[in-house]
């Protein structure tokens, strides 16, 4: 029954991959995707000529800039762990592609699709009567199958998040972990740490909520479940804050003061560059980079990620696509709030661990990227993981509501006034 979604979803991913390559080649005339490919193809060539150098490059965590000159054709993307991970994976995928860009890019798209399909299969098991709803945010959001299908970091992020969802579902549902699930959990976490570690940090609390709350639902007494939920949630929140504090004491990079200072420097730099290059800049107002000041911009950052740009802010075709999607998400949000009811919607979300996890991650992630990007063009690409999970929350909430609607009364010949005994 899911075959048509599989073929349509995979076809859209491949279409998005090819469209992305064409637009970056002929419209932007270059970009990160081709820099990743150029470095990855260099490693791939070593596989065919000097396998020992290929292994050295593949297993190195990072290559200092001072040593890059020893490898012909390698740029400074190797000196940054995040871009280095994309390049290494691209080099591996480039071996069966014989170093050609498009087959390697389609491999990135297929990896991303596998993660999305894993998420969809999990939602099919959680909401078997709403497979037609949960498939929409996963497979049919245009910007997601465009930005999330390319030879870029986002394809790896989406694929890894899907692998984590699949492995965590087996834990949450009490199934025995098989070798594939263990490999997915470890491997996907490793890739996320090196590609975009902040996504994993935002995902972990939501994942713990999903797994622990689902296990609590298996308790026999309902009153005990509702008693333990706020306690466990408080422990998770306190543990997350405490974990970040301990992490900051070991690493200056995660120290709260350094994080706020870095955020201020980055925001100032991005706003200046965007103005100089004539980019689509957005503002969150005057920001005081202190814990209280950051807390005040949380709503604005979430709104800009999920719903903006507004139609009157559109300046190019990419922004038009984002504006249409943001407007649709806003309409669906208000529709579900008024259709289900705000209090009942909160109750449904709290009672469903997966929906609660989706909402927690999407809002946390939306705040993180919205408060640090300040450019609509970059934001359209960065916000994709948040759109997936926010869309799943909307679809799952509507599925819950429709599931509990009273069935329409059955009519019979005796009660149907339009019944004609003469036929």
Short mmCIF file of C-alpha atoms in Angstrom, two decimals:
data_model
loop_
_atom_site.label_atom_id
_atom_site.label_comp_id
_atom_site.label_asym_id
_atom_site.label_seq_id
_atom_site.Cartn_x
_atom_site.Cartn_y
_atom_site.Cartn_z
CA UNK A 1 0.00 0.00 0.00
CA UNK A 2 2.96 2.37 0.54
CA UNK A 3 4.63 1.60 -2.78
CA UNK A 4 3.27 4.65 -4.58
CA UNK A 5 4.66 6.96 -1.88
CA UNK A 6 8.01 5.18 -2.13
CA UNK A 7 8.28 5.72 -5.87
CA UNK A 8 6.91 9.27 -5.80
CA UNK A 9 9.10 10.23 -2.85
CA UNK A 10 12.27 8.79 -4.38
CA UNK A 11 11.48 10.38 -7.76
CA UNK A 12 11.01 13.78 -6.11
CA UNK A 13 14.32 13.41 -4.25
CA UNK A 14 16.14 12.66 -7.51
CA UNK A 15 14.32 15.54 -9.22
CA UNK A 16 15.30 17.88 -6.39
CA UNK A 17 18.93 16.72 -6.60
CA UNK A 18 19.16 17.37 -10.33
CA UNK A 19 17.30 20.70 -10.07
CA UNK A 20 19.65 21.81 -7.29
CA UNK A 21 22.70 20.96 -9.41
CA UNK A 22 21.34 22.81 -12.44
CA UNK A 23 20.41 25.93 -10.47
CA UNK A 24 23.78 26.09 -8.72
CA UNK A 25 25.62 25.51 -11.98
CA UNK A 26 23.76 27.94 -14.24
CA UNK A 27 22.08 30.43 -11.86
CA UNK A 28 24.54 30.80 -8.98
CA UNK A 29 27.48 29.60 -11.13
CA UNK A 30 29.10 27.73 -8.28
CA UNK A 31 28.64 26.98 -4.61
CA UNK A 32 29.56 24.74 -1.68
CA UNK A 33 28.23 21.63 -3.41
CA UNK A 34 30.92 21.83 -6.11
CA UNK A 35 33.66 22.57 -3.58
CA UNK A 36 32.65 19.44 -1.65
CA UNK A 37 32.72 17.47 -4.88
CA UNK A 38 36.10 18.81 -5.99
CA UNK A 39 37.74 17.77 -2.71
CA UNK A 40 35.93 14.43 -2.54
CA UNK A 41 36.89 13.55 -6.10
CA UNK A 42 40.52 14.20 -5.15
CA UNK A 43 40.29 11.57 -2.41
CA UNK A 44 38.47 9.21 -4.78
CA UNK A 45 41.33 9.47 -7.29
CA UNK A 46 43.75 8.45 -4.55
CA UNK A 47 41.65 5.30 -4.07
CA UNK A 48 42.50 4.21 -7.61
CA UNK A 49 46.13 5.39 -7.60
CA UNK A 50 47.43 5.39 -4.01
CA UNK A 51 45.11 3.40 -1.72
CA UNK A 52 47.29 4.03 1.35
CA UNK A 53 46.87 7.82 0.95
CA UNK A 54 43.13 7.30 0.45
CA UNK A 55 42.91 5.48 3.78
CA UNK A 56 44.99 8.13 5.54
CA UNK A 57 42.70 10.91 4.31
CA UNK A 58 39.58 8.90 5.10
CA UNK A 59 40.56 8.12 8.70
CA UNK A 60 42.06 11.49 9.62
CA UNK A 61 39.82 13.52 11.90
CA UNK A 62 41.09 16.80 10.48
CA UNK A 63 43.98 17.97 8.29
CA UNK A 64 45.76 21.13 9.44
CA UNK A 65 46.10 23.90 6.86
CA UNK A 66 49.87 23.63 7.02
CA UNK A 67 49.69 20.06 5.65
CA UNK A 68 47.18 20.65 2.87
CA UNK A 69 49.91 21.44 0.35
CA UNK A 70 51.00 17.80 0.37
CA UNK A 71 47.72 16.77 -1.30
CA UNK A 72 47.17 18.19 -4.76
CA UNK A 73 43.64 19.54 -5.32
CA UNK A 74 42.58 19.72 -1.67
CA UNK A 75 41.36 23.05 -0.27
CA UNK A 76 40.85 24.36 3.25
CA UNK A 77 37.50 22.55 3.60
CA UNK A 78 39.62 19.72 4.99
CA UNK A 79 40.72 21.90 7.89
CA UNK A 80 37.14 22.14 9.22
CA UNK A 81 35.65 18.96 10.75
CA UNK A 82 32.09 19.57 9.47
CA UNK A 83 33.03 20.03 5.83
CA UNK A 84 35.68 17.33 6.11
CA UNK A 85 33.04 14.77 7.09
CA UNK A 86 30.90 15.66 4.06
CA UNK A 87 33.95 15.37 1.83
CA UNK A 88 34.94 11.96 3.20
CA UNK A 89 31.45 10.55 2.73
CA UNK A 90 31.38 12.04 -0.75
CA UNK A 91 34.69 10.33 -1.50
CA UNK A 92 33.27 6.94 -0.49
CA UNK A 93 30.10 7.46 -2.52
CA UNK A 94 32.25 8.64 -5.41
CA UNK A 95 33.98 5.27 -5.81
CA UNK A 96 31.02 3.45 -7.45
CA UNK A 97 30.22 6.75 -9.23
CA UNK A 98 33.76 6.76 -10.74
CA UNK A 99 34.27 10.30 -9.49
CA UNK A 100 31.34 11.78 -11.46
CA UNK A 101 29.33 14.52 -9.77
CA UNK A 102 25.76 13.63 -10.64
CA UNK A 103 25.85 9.90 -9.67
CA UNK A 104 27.53 10.84 -6.38
CA UNK A 105 24.94 13.58 -5.77
CA UNK A 106 22.12 11.11 -6.45
CA UNK A 107 23.72 8.84 -3.82
CA UNK A 108 23.42 11.69 -1.31
CA UNK A 109 19.76 12.07 -2.31
CA UNK A 110 19.15 8.34 -1.87
CA UNK A 111 20.78 8.35 1.59
CA UNK A 112 18.53 11.24 2.57
CA UNK A 113 15.49 9.40 1.22
CA UNK A 114 16.34 6.29 3.25
CA UNK A 115 16.24 8.39 6.42
CA UNK A 116 12.93 9.94 5.44
CA UNK A 117 11.47 6.55 4.57
CA UNK A 118 12.60 5.18 7.95
CA UNK A 119 10.76 8.07 9.66
CA UNK A 120 7.68 7.44 7.55
CA UNK A 121 7.64 3.72 8.42
CA UNK A 122 7.82 4.64 12.10
CA UNK A 123 4.87 7.04 11.75
CA UNK A 124 2.94 4.34 9.87
CA UNK A 125 3.31 2.07 12.89
CA UNK A 126 2.43 4.83 15.34
CA UNK A 127 -0.55 6.14 13.32
CA UNK A 128 -1.66 3.33 10.99
CA UNK A 129 -4.93 5.11 10.21
CA UNK A 130 -3.22 8.37 9.19
CA UNK A 131 -0.52 7.32 6.74
CA UNK A 132 -2.01 9.73 4.19
CA UNK A 133 -1.36 12.63 6.59
CA UNK A 134 2.12 11.87 7.94
CA UNK A 135 3.51 11.30 4.45
CA UNK A 136 2.92 14.94 3.43
CA UNK A 137 5.52 16.70 5.63
CA UNK A 138 8.08 13.96 5.03
CA UNK A 139 7.93 13.55 1.26
CA UNK A 140 6.02 16.38 -0.36
CA UNK A 141 7.35 19.69 1.02
CA UNK A 142 9.07 21.29 -2.02
CA UNK A 143 11.92 23.03 -0.20
CA UNK A 144 12.70 19.84 1.73
CA UNK A 145 13.12 17.64 -1.33
CA UNK A 146 15.05 20.46 -3.04
CA UNK A 147 17.50 21.54 -0.33
CA UNK A 148 17.56 18.14 1.36
CA UNK A 149 18.53 16.11 -1.71
CA UNK A 150 21.78 17.72 -2.80
CA UNK A 151 25.48 17.02 -2.41
CA UNK A 152 25.36 19.00 0.86
CA UNK A 153 25.35 18.66 4.63
CA UNK A 154 21.54 18.73 4.82
CA UNK A 155 21.17 15.40 2.99
CA UNK A 156 23.42 13.70 5.54
CA UNK A 157 21.60 15.36 8.44
CA UNK A 158 18.18 14.18 7.24
CA UNK A 159 19.39 10.66 6.58
CA UNK A 160 21.00 10.43 10.02
CA UNK A 161 17.94 11.81 11.83
CA UNK A 162 15.84 9.14 10.12
CA UNK A 163 18.26 6.45 11.24
CA UNK A 164 18.10 7.72 14.83
CA UNK A 165 14.28 7.77 14.74
CA UNK A 166 14.23 4.14 13.56
CA UNK A 167 16.65 2.95 16.26
CA UNK A 168 14.93 4.93 19.02
CA UNK A 169 11.54 3.57 17.98
CA UNK A 170 12.76 0.04 18.63
CA UNK A 171 13.91 1.11 22.10
CA UNK A 172 10.72 3.03 22.87
CA UNK A 173 8.45 0.20 21.72
CA UNK A 174 10.35 -2.36 23.79
CA UNK A 175 11.65 -4.31 20.81
CA UNK A 176 14.99 -6.04 20.94
CA UNK A 177 17.76 -4.01 19.37
CA UNK A 178 19.22 -5.78 16.36
CA UNK A 179 22.64 -5.16 14.85
CA UNK A 180 21.24 -2.76 12.23
CA UNK A 181 19.60 -0.55 14.86
CA UNK A 182 22.77 -0.39 16.95
CA UNK A 183 24.85 0.51 13.90
CA UNK A 184 22.32 3.19 12.92
CA UNK A 185 22.28 4.75 16.39
CA UNK A 186 26.08 4.84 16.70
CA UNK A 187 26.88 5.71 13.09
CA UNK A 188 24.24 8.41 12.69
CA UNK A 189 25.21 10.03 16.00
CA UNK A 190 28.86 10.03 14.92
CA UNK A 191 28.09 11.70 11.60
CA UNK A 192 25.80 14.32 13.21
CA UNK A 193 28.44 15.20 15.81
CA UNK A 194 30.94 15.94 13.06
CA UNK A 195 28.57 17.58 10.55
CA UNK A 196 26.19 19.65 12.70
CA UNK A 197 26.55 18.85 16.36
CA UNK A 198 24.01 21.48 17.47
CA UNK A 199 21.28 19.45 15.75
CA UNK A 200 22.18 16.40 17.84
CA UNK A 201 22.24 18.54 21.00
CA UNK A 202 18.75 19.85 20.18
CA UNK A 203 17.51 16.36 19.29
CA UNK A 204 18.75 14.49 22.38
CA UNK A 205 16.32 15.94 24.98
CA UNK A 206 13.36 15.34 22.66
CA UNK A 207 14.55 11.79 21.97
CA UNK A 208 14.86 11.06 25.70
CA UNK A 209 11.35 12.42 26.29
CA UNK A 210 9.97 10.18 23.54
CA UNK A 211 11.66 7.00 24.76
CA UNK A 212 11.09 7.50 28.50
CA UNK A 213 7.48 8.69 28.21
CA UNK A 214 6.63 5.81 25.88
CA UNK A 215 8.04 3.35 28.39
CA UNK A 216 6.05 5.06 31.15
CA UNK A 217 2.87 4.51 29.14
CA UNK A 218 3.36 0.77 29.58
CA UNK A 219 2.83 1.11 33.35
CA UNK A 220 -0.38 -0.48 34.57
CA UNK A 221 -1.71 2.42 36.64
CA UNK A 222 -2.70 5.58 34.79
CA UNK A 223 -2.38 7.78 37.87
CA UNK A 224 1.24 6.63 38.28
CA UNK A 225 2.03 7.52 34.67
CA UNK A 226 0.67 11.05 35.05
CA UNK A 227 2.49 11.43 38.39
CA UNK A 228 5.85 10.42 36.94
CA UNK A 229 5.64 12.43 33.72
CA UNK A 230 6.29 15.93 35.19
CA UNK A 231 8.96 14.47 37.47
CA UNK A 232 10.77 12.81 34.57
CA UNK A 233 10.39 15.93 32.42
CA UNK A 234 11.93 18.04 35.17
CA UNK A 235 14.83 15.60 35.49
CA UNK A 236 15.41 15.72 31.71
CA UNK A 237 15.36 19.54 31.63
CA UNK A 238 17.57 19.80 34.70
CA UNK A 239 19.90 17.13 33.35
CA UNK A 240 20.21 18.94 30.03
CA UNK A 241 21.05 22.24 31.72
CA UNK A 242 23.45 20.52 34.10
CA UNK A 243 25.05 18.59 31.26
CA UNK A 244 25.69 21.77 29.29
CA UNK A 245 27.14 23.40 32.42
CA UNK A 246 29.51 20.48 33.01
CA UNK A 247 30.40 20.42 29.31
CA UNK A 248 31.17 24.13 29.46
CA UNK A 249 33.53 23.59 32.40
CA UNK A 250 35.56 21.11 30.31
CA UNK A 251 35.38 22.98 27.00
CA UNK A 252 35.43 26.76 26.60
CA UNK A 253 33.49 26.34 23.37
CA UNK A 254 30.36 25.33 25.32
CA UNK A 255 30.77 27.82 28.14
CA UNK A 256 27.60 29.94 28.37
CA UNK A 257 29.45 33.26 28.28
CA UNK A 258 31.55 32.18 25.31
CA UNK A 259 28.51 30.85 23.48
CA UNK A 260 26.67 34.17 23.91
CA UNK A 261 29.75 36.13 22.86
CA UNK A 262 30.21 33.93 19.79
CA UNK A 263 26.53 34.31 18.92
CA UNK A 264 26.82 38.11 19.06
CA UNK A 265 29.96 38.16 16.89
CA UNK A 266 28.43 35.75 14.39
CA UNK A 267 25.16 37.67 14.18
CA UNK A 268 26.99 40.98 13.61
CA UNK A 269 29.19 39.41 10.94
CA UNK A 270 26.29 37.75 9.10
CA UNK A 271 24.24 40.94 9.09
CA UNK A 272 27.17 42.95 7.73
CA UNK A 273 27.96 40.41 4.99
CA UNK A 274 24.30 40.14 4.00
CA UNK A 275 24.01 43.93 3.66
CA UNK A 276 27.23 44.15 1.63
CA UNK A 277 26.14 41.38 -0.76
CA UNK A 278 22.57 42.62 -1.06
CA UNK A 279 21.13 39.49 0.51
CA UNK A 280 17.71 38.97 2.06
CA UNK A 281 18.35 40.17 5.60
CA UNK A 282 15.85 39.80 8.43
CA UNK A 283 15.91 41.28 11.90
CA UNK A 284 14.76 40.10 15.31
CA UNK A 285 14.89 43.59 16.76
CA UNK A 286 17.41 44.85 19.28
CA UNK A 287 19.04 41.82 20.89
CA UNK A 288 20.74 41.84 24.27
CA UNK A 289 23.12 38.88 24.22
CA UNK A 290 22.53 37.79 27.80
CA UNK A 291 20.44 34.81 28.98
CA UNK A 292 17.44 37.09 29.65
CA UNK A 293 17.89 38.94 26.37
CA UNK A 294 18.11 35.74 24.35
CA UNK A 295 14.96 34.44 26.07
CA UNK A 296 13.05 37.51 24.88
CA UNK A 297 13.71 36.76 21.19
CA UNK A 298 12.63 33.09 21.39
CA UNK A 299 9.13 33.70 19.91
CA UNK A 300 10.46 35.92 17.11
CA UNK A 301 13.18 33.39 16.21
CA UNK A 302 10.68 30.51 16.09
CA UNK A 303 8.25 32.52 13.95
CA UNK A 304 10.92 33.56 11.45
CA UNK A 305 12.02 29.94 11.00
CA UNK A 306 8.62 28.32 10.64
CA UNK A 307 6.51 31.02 8.98
CA UNK A 308 8.62 33.76 7.40
CA UNK A 309 9.39 35.38 5.00
CA UNK A 310 6.00 37.04 4.75
CA UNK A 311 4.70 37.50 1.18
CA UNK A 312 5.64 41.21 1.15
CA UNK A 313 9.25 40.33 2.07
CA UNK A 314 9.85 38.23 -1.08
CA UNK A 315 12.76 39.41 -3.22
CA UNK A 316 13.65 36.37 -5.38
CA UNK A 317 12.21 32.97 -6.47
CA UNK A 318 13.79 31.09 -3.55
CA UNK A 319 12.15 33.44 -1.07
CA UNK A 320 8.83 33.05 -2.89
CA UNK A 321 8.93 29.28 -2.33
CA UNK A 322 9.77 29.77 1.35
CA UNK A 323 7.01 32.38 1.73
CA UNK A 324 4.39 30.07 0.21
CA UNK A 325 5.43 27.21 2.47
CA UNK A 326 5.56 29.43 5.55
CA UNK A 327 2.10 30.80 4.80
CA UNK A 328 0.76 27.26 4.36
CA UNK A 329 2.31 26.16 7.66
CA UNK A 330 0.76 29.19 9.37
CA UNK A 331 -2.69 28.45 7.90
CA UNK A 332 -2.44 24.77 8.93
CA UNK A 333 -1.34 25.77 12.44
CA UNK A 334 -4.35 28.04 12.96
CA UNK A 335 -6.66 25.49 11.31
CA UNK A 336 -5.60 22.71 13.68
CA UNK A 337 -5.68 25.01 16.72
CA UNK A 338 -9.27 26.08 15.99
CA UNK A 339 -10.40 22.67 14.70
CA UNK A 340 -9.02 20.69 17.63
CA UNK A 341 -9.18 23.43 20.25
CA UNK A 342 -6.12 24.90 22.03
CA UNK A 343 -6.63 23.06 25.32
CA UNK A 344 -7.39 19.76 23.66
CA UNK A 345 -4.39 20.22 21.38
CA UNK A 346 -2.13 20.68 24.39
CA UNK A 347 -3.67 17.60 26.00
CA UNK A 348 -3.17 15.51 22.84
CA UNK A 349 0.44 16.60 22.54
CA UNK A 350 1.27 15.84 26.16
CA UNK A 351 -0.44 12.45 26.00
CA UNK A 352 1.46 11.35 22.87
CA UNK A 353 5.24 11.04 23.53
CA UNK A 354 6.16 11.11 19.83
CA UNK A 355 4.17 14.28 19.15
CA UNK A 356 5.63 15.90 22.25
CA UNK A 357 9.14 15.02 21.07
CA UNK A 358 8.43 16.38 17.58
CA UNK A 359 7.18 19.67 18.98
CA UNK A 360 10.07 20.02 21.45
CA UNK A 361 12.70 19.40 18.79
CA UNK A 362 11.07 21.57 16.12
CA UNK A 363 10.69 24.57 18.45
CA UNK A 364 14.18 24.20 19.93
CA UNK A 365 15.72 23.82 16.50
CA UNK A 366 13.65 26.68 15.04
CA UNK A 367 14.88 29.00 17.78
CA UNK A 368 18.52 27.95 17.28
CA UNK A 369 18.63 28.58 13.51
CA UNK A 370 16.30 31.57 13.56
CA UNK A 371 18.40 33.38 16.17
CA UNK A 372 21.72 32.74 14.42
CA UNK A 373 21.17 33.00 10.64
CA UNK A 374 19.77 36.48 9.79
CA UNK A 375 19.56 35.62 6.11
CA UNK A 376 16.42 34.21 4.47
CA UNK A 377 18.41 32.44 1.76
CA UNK A 378 20.54 30.47 4.22
CA UNK A 379 17.59 29.96 6.56
CA UNK A 380 15.61 28.21 3.79
CA UNK A 381 18.27 25.49 3.80
CA UNK A 382 19.09 25.32 7.50
CA UNK A 383 15.50 25.01 8.75
CA UNK A 384 14.60 21.79 6.87
CA UNK A 385 14.92 19.39 9.87
CA UNK A 386 12.63 21.64 11.90
CA UNK A 387 10.01 21.68 9.13
CA UNK A 388 9.93 17.88 9.03
CA UNK A 389 9.19 17.51 12.72
CA UNK A 390 6.85 20.49 12.97
CA UNK A 391 4.88 19.06 10.04
CA UNK A 392 4.76 15.68 11.77
CA UNK A 393 3.38 17.35 14.89
CA UNK A 394 0.63 19.02 12.84
CA UNK A 395 -0.21 15.81 10.97
CA UNK A 396 -0.15 13.66 14.11
CA UNK A 397 -2.33 16.11 16.04
CA UNK A 398 -4.91 16.14 13.26
CA UNK A 399 -4.78 12.33 13.09
CA UNK A 400 -5.46 12.10 16.83
CA UNK A 401 -8.41 14.46 16.51
CA UNK A 402 -9.95 12.62 13.56
CA UNK A 403 -9.45 9.28 15.29
CA UNK A 404 -11.57 10.34 18.27
CA UNK A 405 -14.40 11.89 16.28
CA UNK A 406 -17.72 10.07 16.81
CA UNK A 407 -18.65 7.84 13.91
CA UNK A 408 -21.55 9.11 11.76
CA UNK A 409 -24.84 7.34 12.53
CA UNK A 410 -25.79 4.57 10.18
CA UNK A 411 -29.06 5.05 8.29
CA UNK A 412 -31.53 2.29 7.61
CA UNK A 413 -34.56 2.07 5.32
CA UNK A 414 -36.83 2.70 8.28
CA UNK A 415 -35.07 5.92 9.33
CA UNK A 416 -34.01 7.27 5.95
CA UNK A 417 -36.73 9.67 4.66
CA UNK A 418 -35.43 9.39 1.08
CA UNK A 419 -36.00 5.64 1.02
CA UNK A 420 -38.54 4.57 -1.57
CA UNK A 421 -40.13 1.20 -0.92
CA UNK A 422 -41.03 0.92 -4.57
CA UNK A 423 -37.39 1.11 -5.56
#
